[in-house]
GROMACS .gro file of C-alpha atoms in nm:
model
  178
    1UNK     CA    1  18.736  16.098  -9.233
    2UNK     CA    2  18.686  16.198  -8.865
    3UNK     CA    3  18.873  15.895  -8.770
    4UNK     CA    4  19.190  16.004  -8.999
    5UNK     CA    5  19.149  16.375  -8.856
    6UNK     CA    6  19.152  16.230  -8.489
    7UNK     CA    7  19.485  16.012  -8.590
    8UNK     CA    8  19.626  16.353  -8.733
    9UNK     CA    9  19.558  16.519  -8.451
   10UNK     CA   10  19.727  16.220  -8.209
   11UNK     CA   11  20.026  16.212  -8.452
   12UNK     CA   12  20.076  16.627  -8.392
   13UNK     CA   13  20.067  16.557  -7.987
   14UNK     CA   14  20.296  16.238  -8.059
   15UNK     CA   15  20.532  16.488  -8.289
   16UNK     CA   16  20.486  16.753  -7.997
   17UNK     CA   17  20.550  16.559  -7.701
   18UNK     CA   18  20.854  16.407  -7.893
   19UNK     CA   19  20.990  16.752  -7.974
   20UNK     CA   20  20.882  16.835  -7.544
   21UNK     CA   21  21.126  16.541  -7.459
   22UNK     CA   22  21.415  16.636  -7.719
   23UNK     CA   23  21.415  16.979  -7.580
   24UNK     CA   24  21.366  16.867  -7.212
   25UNK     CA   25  21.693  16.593  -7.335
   26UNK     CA   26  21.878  16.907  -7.482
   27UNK     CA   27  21.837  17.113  -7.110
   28UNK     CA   28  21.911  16.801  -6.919
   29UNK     CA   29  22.277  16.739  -7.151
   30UNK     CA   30  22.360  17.127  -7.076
   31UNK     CA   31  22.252  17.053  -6.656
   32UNK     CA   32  22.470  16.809  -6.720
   33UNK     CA   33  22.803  16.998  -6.834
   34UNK     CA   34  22.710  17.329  -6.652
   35UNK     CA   35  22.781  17.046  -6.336
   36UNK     CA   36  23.087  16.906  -6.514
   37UNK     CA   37  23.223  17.253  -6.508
   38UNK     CA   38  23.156  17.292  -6.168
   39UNK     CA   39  23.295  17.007  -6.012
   40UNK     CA   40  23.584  17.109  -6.220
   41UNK     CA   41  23.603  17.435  -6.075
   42UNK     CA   42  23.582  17.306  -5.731
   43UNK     CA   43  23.853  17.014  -5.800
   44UNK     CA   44  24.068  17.298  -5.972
   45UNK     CA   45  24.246  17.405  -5.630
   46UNK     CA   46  24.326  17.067  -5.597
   47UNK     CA   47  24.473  16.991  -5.882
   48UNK     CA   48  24.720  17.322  -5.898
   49UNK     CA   49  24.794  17.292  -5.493
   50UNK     CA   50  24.682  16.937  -5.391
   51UNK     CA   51  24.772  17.078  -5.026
   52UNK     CA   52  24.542  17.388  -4.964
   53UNK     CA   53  24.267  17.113  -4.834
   54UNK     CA   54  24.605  16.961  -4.538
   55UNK     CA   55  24.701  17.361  -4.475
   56UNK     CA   56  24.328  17.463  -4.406
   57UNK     CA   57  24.281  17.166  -4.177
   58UNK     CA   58  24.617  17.308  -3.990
   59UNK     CA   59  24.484  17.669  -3.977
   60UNK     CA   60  24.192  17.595  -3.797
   61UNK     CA   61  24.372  17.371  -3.547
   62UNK     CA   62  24.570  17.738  -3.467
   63UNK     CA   63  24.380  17.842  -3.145
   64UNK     CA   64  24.390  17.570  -3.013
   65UNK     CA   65  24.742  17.465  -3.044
   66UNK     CA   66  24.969  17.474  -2.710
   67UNK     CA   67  25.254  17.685  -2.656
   68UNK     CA   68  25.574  17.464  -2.624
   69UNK     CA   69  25.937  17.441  -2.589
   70UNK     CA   70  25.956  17.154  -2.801
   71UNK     CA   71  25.955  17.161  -3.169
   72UNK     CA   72  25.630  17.142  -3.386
   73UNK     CA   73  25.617  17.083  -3.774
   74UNK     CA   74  25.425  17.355  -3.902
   75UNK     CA   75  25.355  17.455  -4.231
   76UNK     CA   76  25.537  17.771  -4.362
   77UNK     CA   77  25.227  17.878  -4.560
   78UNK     CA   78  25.041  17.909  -4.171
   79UNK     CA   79  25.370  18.190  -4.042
   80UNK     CA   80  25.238  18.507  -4.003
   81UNK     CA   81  25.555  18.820  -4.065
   82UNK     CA   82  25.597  19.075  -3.795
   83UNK     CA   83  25.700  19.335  -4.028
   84UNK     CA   84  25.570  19.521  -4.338
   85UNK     CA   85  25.950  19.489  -4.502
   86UNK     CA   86  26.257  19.347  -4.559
   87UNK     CA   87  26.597  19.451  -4.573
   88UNK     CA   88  26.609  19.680  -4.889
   89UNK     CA   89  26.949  19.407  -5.014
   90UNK     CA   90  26.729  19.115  -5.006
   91UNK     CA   91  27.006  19.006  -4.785
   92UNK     CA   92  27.018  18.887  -4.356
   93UNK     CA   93  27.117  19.205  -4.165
   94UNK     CA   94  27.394  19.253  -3.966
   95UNK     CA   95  27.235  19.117  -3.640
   96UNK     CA   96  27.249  18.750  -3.808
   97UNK     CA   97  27.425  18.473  -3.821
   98UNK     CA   98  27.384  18.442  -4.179
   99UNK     CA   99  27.509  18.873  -4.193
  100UNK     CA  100  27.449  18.999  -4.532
  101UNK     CA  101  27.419  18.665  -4.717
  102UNK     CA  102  27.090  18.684  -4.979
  103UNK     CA  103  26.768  18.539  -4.937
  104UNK     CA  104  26.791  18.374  -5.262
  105UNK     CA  105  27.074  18.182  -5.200
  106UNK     CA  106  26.868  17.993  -4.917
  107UNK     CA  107  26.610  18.010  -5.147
  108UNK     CA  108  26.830  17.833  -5.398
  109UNK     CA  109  26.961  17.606  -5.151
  110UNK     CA  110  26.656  17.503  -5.053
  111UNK     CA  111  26.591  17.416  -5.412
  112UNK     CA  112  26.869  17.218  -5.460
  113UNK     CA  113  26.773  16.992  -5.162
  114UNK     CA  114  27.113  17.115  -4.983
  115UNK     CA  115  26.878  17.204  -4.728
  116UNK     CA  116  26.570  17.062  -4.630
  117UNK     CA  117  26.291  17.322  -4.434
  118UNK     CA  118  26.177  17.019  -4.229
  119UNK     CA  119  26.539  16.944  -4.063
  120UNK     CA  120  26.691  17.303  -4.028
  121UNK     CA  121  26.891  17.294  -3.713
  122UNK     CA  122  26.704  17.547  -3.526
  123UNK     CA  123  26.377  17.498  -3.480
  124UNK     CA  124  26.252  17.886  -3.511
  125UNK     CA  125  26.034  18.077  -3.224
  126UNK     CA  126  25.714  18.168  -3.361
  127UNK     CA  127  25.403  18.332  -3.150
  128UNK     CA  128  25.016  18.233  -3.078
  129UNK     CA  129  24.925  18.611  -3.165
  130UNK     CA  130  24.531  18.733  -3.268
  131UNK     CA  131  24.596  18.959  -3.497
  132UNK     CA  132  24.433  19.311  -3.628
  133UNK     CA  133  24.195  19.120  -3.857
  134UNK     CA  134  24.082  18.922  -3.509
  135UNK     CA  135  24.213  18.568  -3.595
  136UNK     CA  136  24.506  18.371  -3.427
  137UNK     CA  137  24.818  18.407  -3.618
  138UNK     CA  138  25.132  18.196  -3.604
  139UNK     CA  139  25.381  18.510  -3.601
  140UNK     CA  140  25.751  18.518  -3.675
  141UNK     CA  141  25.980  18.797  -3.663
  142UNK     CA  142  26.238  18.624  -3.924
  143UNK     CA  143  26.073  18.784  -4.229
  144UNK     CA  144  26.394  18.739  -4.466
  145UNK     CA  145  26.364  18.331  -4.384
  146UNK     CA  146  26.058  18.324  -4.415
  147UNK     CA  147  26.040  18.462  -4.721
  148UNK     CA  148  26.338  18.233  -4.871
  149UNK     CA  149  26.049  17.951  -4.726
  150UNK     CA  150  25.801  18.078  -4.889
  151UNK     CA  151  25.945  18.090  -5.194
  152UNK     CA  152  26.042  17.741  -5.175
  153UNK     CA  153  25.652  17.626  -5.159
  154UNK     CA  154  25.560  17.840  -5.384
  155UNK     CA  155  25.745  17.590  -5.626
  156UNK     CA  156  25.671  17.293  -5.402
  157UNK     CA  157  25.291  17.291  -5.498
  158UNK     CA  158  25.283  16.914  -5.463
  159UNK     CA  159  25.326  16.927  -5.109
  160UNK     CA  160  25.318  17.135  -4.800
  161UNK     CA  161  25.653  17.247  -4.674
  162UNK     CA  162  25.700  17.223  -4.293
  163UNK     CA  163  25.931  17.379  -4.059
  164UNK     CA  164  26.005  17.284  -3.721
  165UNK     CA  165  25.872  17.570  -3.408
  166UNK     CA  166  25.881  17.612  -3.116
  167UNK     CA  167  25.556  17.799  -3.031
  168UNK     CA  168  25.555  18.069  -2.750
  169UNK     CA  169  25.293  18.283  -2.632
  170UNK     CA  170  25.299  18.653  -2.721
  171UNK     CA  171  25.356  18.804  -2.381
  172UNK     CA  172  25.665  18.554  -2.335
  173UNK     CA  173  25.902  18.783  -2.300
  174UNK     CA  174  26.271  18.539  -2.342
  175UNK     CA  175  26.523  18.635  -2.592
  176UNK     CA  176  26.458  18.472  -2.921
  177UNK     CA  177  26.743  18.404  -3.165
  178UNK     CA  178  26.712  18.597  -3.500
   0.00000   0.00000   0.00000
């Protein structure tokens, strides 16, 4: 009889430790998609802009890029505006060569591929700035272009949509085109 008690009593601690290990299984399976979930979180940026990781290599390159007369690709996503607005028309003012044309239809012809942001024929002048919030800024004064660019990668997620600058310092103080 004490010899069937002592087998009960090995049989509970076989049936507790089993139940131990199916709970400590259970926890492990939930570790296990609570990390699932995470790496899909952190792949998530990825997949909706595959280019956020190629722009945040370029942005910390900013400092120490070199002002130059000759034409850089940079992304449009790195241009800083100058101004807090736009012309109320959503069309180029009257100082440009474009006069009173709409921002959407360089949007649009963007779109269409009738224009490509990485060939434009001007390279535009942007400037090595640090900013109010204390970072170096790529600043350009075209805010109507740039927003017709930035429009344009907003539905080029795939890729990172460059534009050819010329990069200036902020106290240069030469005529830029507008």
């Amino acid at each position: 009889k004490a010899q069937h008690e002592g087998l009960q009593d090995q049989l509970r601690s076989v049936e507790d430790l089993a139940m131990q290990l199916d709970a400590v299984c259970a926890k492990n399976e939930l570790y296990e998609l609570q990390v699932e979930k995470l790496r899909q979180l952190v792949d998530h940026p990825r997949m909706v802009q595959p280019q956020l990781e190629e722009l945040a290599t370029f942005m910390k390159t900013i400092p120490q890029i070199s002002c130059t007369d000759t034409p850089v690709l940079v992304p449009v996503t790195a241009l800083r505006f100058t101004h807090h607005t736009i012309n109320s028309d959503f069309a180029f003012g009257d100082d440009h060569n474009n006069r009173q044309e709409s921002i959407l239809k360089l949007f649009m012809n963007f779109f269409s591929g009738r224009l490509e942001p990485e060939v434009l024929e001007d390279p535009l002048y942007v400037f090595k700035h640090r900013g109010p919030d204390g970072h170096t800024g790529l600043y350009w004064r075209n805010n109507r272009r740039l927003i017709a660019l930035l429009m344009f990668q907003s539905v080029r997620r795939d890729r990172l949509v460059r534009v050819q600058c010329r990069i200036l310092a902020d106290d240069d103080h030469r005529p830029c085109p507008v």
